[in-house]
Short mmCIF file of N, CA and C in Angstrom, two decimals:
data_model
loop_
_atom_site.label_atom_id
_atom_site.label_comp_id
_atom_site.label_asym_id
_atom_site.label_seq_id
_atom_site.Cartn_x
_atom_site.Cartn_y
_atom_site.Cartn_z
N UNK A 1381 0.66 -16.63 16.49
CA UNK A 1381 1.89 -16.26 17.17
C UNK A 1381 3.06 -16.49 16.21
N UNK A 1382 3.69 -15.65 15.85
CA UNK A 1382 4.94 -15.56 15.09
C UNK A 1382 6.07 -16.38 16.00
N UNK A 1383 6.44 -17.47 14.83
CA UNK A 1383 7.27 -18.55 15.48
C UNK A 1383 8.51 -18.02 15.36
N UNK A 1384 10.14 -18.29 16.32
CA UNK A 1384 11.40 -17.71 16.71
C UNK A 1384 12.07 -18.10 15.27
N UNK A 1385 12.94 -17.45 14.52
CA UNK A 1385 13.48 -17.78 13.55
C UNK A 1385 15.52 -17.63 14.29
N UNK A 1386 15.93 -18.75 13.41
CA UNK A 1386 17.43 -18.40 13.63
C UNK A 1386 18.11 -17.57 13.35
N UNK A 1387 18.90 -17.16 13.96
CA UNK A 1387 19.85 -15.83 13.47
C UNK A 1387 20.69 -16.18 12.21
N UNK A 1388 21.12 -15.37 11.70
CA UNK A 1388 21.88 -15.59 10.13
C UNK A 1388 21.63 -17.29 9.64
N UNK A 1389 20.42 -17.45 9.13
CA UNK A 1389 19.78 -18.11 8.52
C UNK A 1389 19.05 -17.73 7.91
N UNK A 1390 18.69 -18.63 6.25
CA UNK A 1390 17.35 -18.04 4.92
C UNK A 1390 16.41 -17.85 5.63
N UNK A 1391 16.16 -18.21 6.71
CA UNK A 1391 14.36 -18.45 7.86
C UNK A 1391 14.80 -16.92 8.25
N UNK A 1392 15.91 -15.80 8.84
CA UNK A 1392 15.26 -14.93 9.76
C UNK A 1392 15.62 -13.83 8.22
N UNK A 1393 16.03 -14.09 7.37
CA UNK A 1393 15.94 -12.83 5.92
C UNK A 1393 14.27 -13.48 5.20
N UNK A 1394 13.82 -14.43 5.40
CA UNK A 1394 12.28 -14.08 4.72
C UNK A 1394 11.36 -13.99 5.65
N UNK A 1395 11.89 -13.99 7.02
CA UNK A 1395 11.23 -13.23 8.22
C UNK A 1395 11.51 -11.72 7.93
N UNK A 1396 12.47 -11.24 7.54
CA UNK A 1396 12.71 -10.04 7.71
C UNK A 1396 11.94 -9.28 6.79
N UNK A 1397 11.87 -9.99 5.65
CA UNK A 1397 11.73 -9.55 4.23
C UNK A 1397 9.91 -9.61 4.31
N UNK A 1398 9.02 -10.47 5.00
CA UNK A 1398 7.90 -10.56 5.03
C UNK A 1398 7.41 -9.37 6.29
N UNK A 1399 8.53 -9.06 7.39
CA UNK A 1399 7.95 -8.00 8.55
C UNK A 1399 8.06 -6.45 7.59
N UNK A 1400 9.09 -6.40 6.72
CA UNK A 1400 9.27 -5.19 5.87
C UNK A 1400 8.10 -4.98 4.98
N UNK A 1401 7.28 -5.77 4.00
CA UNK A 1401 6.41 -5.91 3.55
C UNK A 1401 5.34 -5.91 4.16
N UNK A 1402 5.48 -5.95 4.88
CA UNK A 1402 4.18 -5.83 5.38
C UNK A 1402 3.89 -4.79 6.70
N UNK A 1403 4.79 -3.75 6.49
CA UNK A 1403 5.05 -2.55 7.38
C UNK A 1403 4.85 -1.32 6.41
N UNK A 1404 3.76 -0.39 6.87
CA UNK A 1404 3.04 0.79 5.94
C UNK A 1404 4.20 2.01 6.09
N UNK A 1405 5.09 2.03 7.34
CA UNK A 1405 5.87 3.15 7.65
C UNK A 1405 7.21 2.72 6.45
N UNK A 1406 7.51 1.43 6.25
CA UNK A 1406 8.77 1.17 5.75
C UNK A 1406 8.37 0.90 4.17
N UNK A 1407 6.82 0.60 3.77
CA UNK A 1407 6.34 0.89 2.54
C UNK A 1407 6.55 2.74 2.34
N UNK A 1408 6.27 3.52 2.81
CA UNK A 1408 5.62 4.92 2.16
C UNK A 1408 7.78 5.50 2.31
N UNK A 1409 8.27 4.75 3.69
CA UNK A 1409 9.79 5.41 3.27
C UNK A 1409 10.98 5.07 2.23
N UNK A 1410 10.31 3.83 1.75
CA UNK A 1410 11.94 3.53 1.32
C UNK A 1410 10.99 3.45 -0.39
N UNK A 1411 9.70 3.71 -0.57
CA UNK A 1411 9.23 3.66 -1.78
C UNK A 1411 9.95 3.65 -3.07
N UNK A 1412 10.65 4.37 -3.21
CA UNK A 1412 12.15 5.05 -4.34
C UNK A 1412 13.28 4.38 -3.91
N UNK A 1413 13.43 3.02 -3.58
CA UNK A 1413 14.09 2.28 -3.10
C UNK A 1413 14.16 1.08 -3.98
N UNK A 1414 15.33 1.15 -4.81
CA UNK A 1414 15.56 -0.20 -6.00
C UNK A 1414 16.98 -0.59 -5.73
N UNK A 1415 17.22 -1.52 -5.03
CA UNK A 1415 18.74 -2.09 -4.80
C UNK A 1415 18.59 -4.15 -4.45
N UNK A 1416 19.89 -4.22 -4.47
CA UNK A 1416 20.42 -5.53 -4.24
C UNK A 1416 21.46 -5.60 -3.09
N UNK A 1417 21.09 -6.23 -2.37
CA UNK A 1417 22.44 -6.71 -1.50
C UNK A 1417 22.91 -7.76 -0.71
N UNK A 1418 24.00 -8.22 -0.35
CA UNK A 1418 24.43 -9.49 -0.24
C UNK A 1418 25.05 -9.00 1.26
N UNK A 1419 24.44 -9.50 2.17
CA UNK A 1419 24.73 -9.67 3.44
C UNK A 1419 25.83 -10.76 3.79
N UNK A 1420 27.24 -10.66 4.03
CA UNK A 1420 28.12 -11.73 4.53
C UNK A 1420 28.22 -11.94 5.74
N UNK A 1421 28.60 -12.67 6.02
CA UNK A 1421 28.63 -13.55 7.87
C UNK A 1421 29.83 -14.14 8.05
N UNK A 1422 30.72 -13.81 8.82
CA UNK A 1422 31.69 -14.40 8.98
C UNK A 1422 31.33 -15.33 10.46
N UNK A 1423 32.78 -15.77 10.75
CA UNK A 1423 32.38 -17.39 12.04
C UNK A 1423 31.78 -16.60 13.30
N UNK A 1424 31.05 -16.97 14.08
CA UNK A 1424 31.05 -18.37 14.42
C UNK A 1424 29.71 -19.10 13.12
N UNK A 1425 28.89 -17.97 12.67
CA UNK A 1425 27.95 -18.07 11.89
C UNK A 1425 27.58 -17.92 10.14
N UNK A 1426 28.80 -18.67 9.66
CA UNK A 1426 29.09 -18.11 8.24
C UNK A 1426 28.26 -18.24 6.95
N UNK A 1427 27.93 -17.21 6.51
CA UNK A 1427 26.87 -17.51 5.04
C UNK A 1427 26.81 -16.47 4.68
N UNK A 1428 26.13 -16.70 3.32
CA UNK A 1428 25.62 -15.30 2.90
C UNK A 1428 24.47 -15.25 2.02
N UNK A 1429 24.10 -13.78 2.27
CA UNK A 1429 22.22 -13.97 1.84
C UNK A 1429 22.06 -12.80 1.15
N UNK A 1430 21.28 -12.89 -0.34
CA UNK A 1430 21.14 -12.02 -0.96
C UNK A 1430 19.75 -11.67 -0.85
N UNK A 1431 19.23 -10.13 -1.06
CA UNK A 1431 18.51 -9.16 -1.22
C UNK A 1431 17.75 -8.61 -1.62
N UNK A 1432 16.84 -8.41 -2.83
CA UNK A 1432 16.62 -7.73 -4.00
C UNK A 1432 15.59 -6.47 -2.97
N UNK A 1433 15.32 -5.09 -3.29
CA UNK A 1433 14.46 -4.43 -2.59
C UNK A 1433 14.03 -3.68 -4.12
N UNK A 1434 12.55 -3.60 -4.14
CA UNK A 1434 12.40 -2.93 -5.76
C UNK A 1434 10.91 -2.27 -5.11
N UNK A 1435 11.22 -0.90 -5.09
CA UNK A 1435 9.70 -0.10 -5.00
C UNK A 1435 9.50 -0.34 -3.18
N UNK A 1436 10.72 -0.33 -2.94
CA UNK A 1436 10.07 -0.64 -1.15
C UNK A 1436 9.38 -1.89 -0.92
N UNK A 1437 9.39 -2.66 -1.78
CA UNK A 1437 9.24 -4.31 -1.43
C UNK A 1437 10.11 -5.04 -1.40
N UNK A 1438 10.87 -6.11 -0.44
CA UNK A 1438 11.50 -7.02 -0.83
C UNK A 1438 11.20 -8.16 -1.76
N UNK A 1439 11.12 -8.31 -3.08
CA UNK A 1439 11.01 -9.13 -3.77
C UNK A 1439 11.75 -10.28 -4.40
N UNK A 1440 12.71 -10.81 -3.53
CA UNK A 1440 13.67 -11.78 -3.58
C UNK A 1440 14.82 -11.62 -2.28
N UNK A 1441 14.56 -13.29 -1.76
CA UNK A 1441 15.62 -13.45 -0.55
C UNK A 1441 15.91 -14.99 -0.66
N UNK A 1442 17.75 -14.92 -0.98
CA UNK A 1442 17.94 -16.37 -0.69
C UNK A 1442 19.64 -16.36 -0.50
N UNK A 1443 19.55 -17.56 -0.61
CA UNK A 1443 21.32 -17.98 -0.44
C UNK A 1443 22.19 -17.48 -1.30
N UNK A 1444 23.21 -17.05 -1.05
CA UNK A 1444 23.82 -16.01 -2.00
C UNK A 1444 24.48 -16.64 -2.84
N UNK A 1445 24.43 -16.96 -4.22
CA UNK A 1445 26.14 -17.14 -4.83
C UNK A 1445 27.14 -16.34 -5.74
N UNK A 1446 27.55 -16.80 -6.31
CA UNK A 1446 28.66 -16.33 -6.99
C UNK A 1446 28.60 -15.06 -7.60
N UNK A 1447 27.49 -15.35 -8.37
CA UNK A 1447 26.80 -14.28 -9.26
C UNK A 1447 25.96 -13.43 -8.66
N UNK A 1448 25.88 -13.77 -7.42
CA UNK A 1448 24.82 -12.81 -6.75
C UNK A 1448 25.93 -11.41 -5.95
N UNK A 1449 27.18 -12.26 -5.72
CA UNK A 1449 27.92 -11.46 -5.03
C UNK A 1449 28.91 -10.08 -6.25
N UNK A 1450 28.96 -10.84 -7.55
CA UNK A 1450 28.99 -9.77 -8.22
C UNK A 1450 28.23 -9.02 -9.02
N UNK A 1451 26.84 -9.31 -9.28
CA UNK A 1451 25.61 -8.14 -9.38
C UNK A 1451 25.57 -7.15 -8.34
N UNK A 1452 25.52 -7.69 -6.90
CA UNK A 1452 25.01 -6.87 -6.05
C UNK A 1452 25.31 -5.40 -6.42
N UNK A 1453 24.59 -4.77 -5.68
CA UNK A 1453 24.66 -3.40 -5.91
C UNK A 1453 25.73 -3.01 -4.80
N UNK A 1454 25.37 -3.68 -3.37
CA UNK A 1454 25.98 -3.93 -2.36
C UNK A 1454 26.25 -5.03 -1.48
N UNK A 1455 27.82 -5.45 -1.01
CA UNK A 1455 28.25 -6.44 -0.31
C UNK A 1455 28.51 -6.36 0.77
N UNK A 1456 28.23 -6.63 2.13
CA UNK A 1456 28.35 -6.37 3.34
C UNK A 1456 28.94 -7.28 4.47
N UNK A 1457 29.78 -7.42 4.55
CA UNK A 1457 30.41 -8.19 5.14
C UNK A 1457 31.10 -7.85 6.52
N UNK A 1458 30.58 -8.86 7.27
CA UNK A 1458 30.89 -8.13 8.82
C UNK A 1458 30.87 -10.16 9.74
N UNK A 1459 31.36 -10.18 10.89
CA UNK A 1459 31.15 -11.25 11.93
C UNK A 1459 30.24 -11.30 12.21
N UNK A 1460 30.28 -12.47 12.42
CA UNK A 1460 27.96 -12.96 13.37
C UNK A 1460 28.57 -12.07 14.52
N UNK A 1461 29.35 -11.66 15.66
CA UNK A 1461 29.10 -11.16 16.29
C UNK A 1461 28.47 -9.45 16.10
N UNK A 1462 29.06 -9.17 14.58
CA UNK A 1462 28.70 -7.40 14.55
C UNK A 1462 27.40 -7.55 14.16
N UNK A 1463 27.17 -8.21 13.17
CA UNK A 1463 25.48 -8.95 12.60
C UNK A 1463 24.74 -8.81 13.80
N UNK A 1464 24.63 -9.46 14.52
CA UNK A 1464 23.89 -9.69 16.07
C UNK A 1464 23.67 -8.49 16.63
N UNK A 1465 24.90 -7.39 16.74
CA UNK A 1465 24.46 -5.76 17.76
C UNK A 1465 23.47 -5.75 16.56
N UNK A 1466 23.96 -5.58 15.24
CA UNK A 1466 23.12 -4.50 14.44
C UNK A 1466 21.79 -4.60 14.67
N UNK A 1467 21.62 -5.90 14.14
CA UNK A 1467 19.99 -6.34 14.51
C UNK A 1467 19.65 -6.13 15.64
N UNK A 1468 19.95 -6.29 16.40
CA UNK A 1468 19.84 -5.98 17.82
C UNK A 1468 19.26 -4.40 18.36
#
């Protein structure tokens, strides 16, 4: 049984990053898929979490810093409340 992970926490991006990997529809679509991106969180839930997607695998997910926010390919920055519909 797949245990509940927290919302905008490192636990629900290598939840995310392990349900993507291991999904054949989201392997064969995003195949030609090589990017970086840095997910921001503003209050009540603030952090930020970087990305790597290479060949339709996620192959790196963690706490974002400095340098992660200016490599990215993309920065996304939105409220835990807009975070929450999206996923949703």
């Amino acid at each position: 049984m797949t245990q509940p992970v927290k919302f905008a926490t490192i636990g629900f991006y290598e939840a995310m990053a392990d349900m993507l990997n291991n999904d054949p529809v989201w392997a064969q679509k995003s195949a030609a898929i090589k990017l970086s991106m840095v997910y921001g969180y503003g209050p009540p839930e603030p952090g930020e979490f970087y990305m790597m997607i290479d060949s339709g695998k996620v192959t790196d997910v963690h706490i974002a810093d400095e340098s992660d926010k200016e490599s990215a390919d993309y920065v996304i920055t939105a409220g835990s409340d807009v975070w929450r519909n999206v996923f949703e």
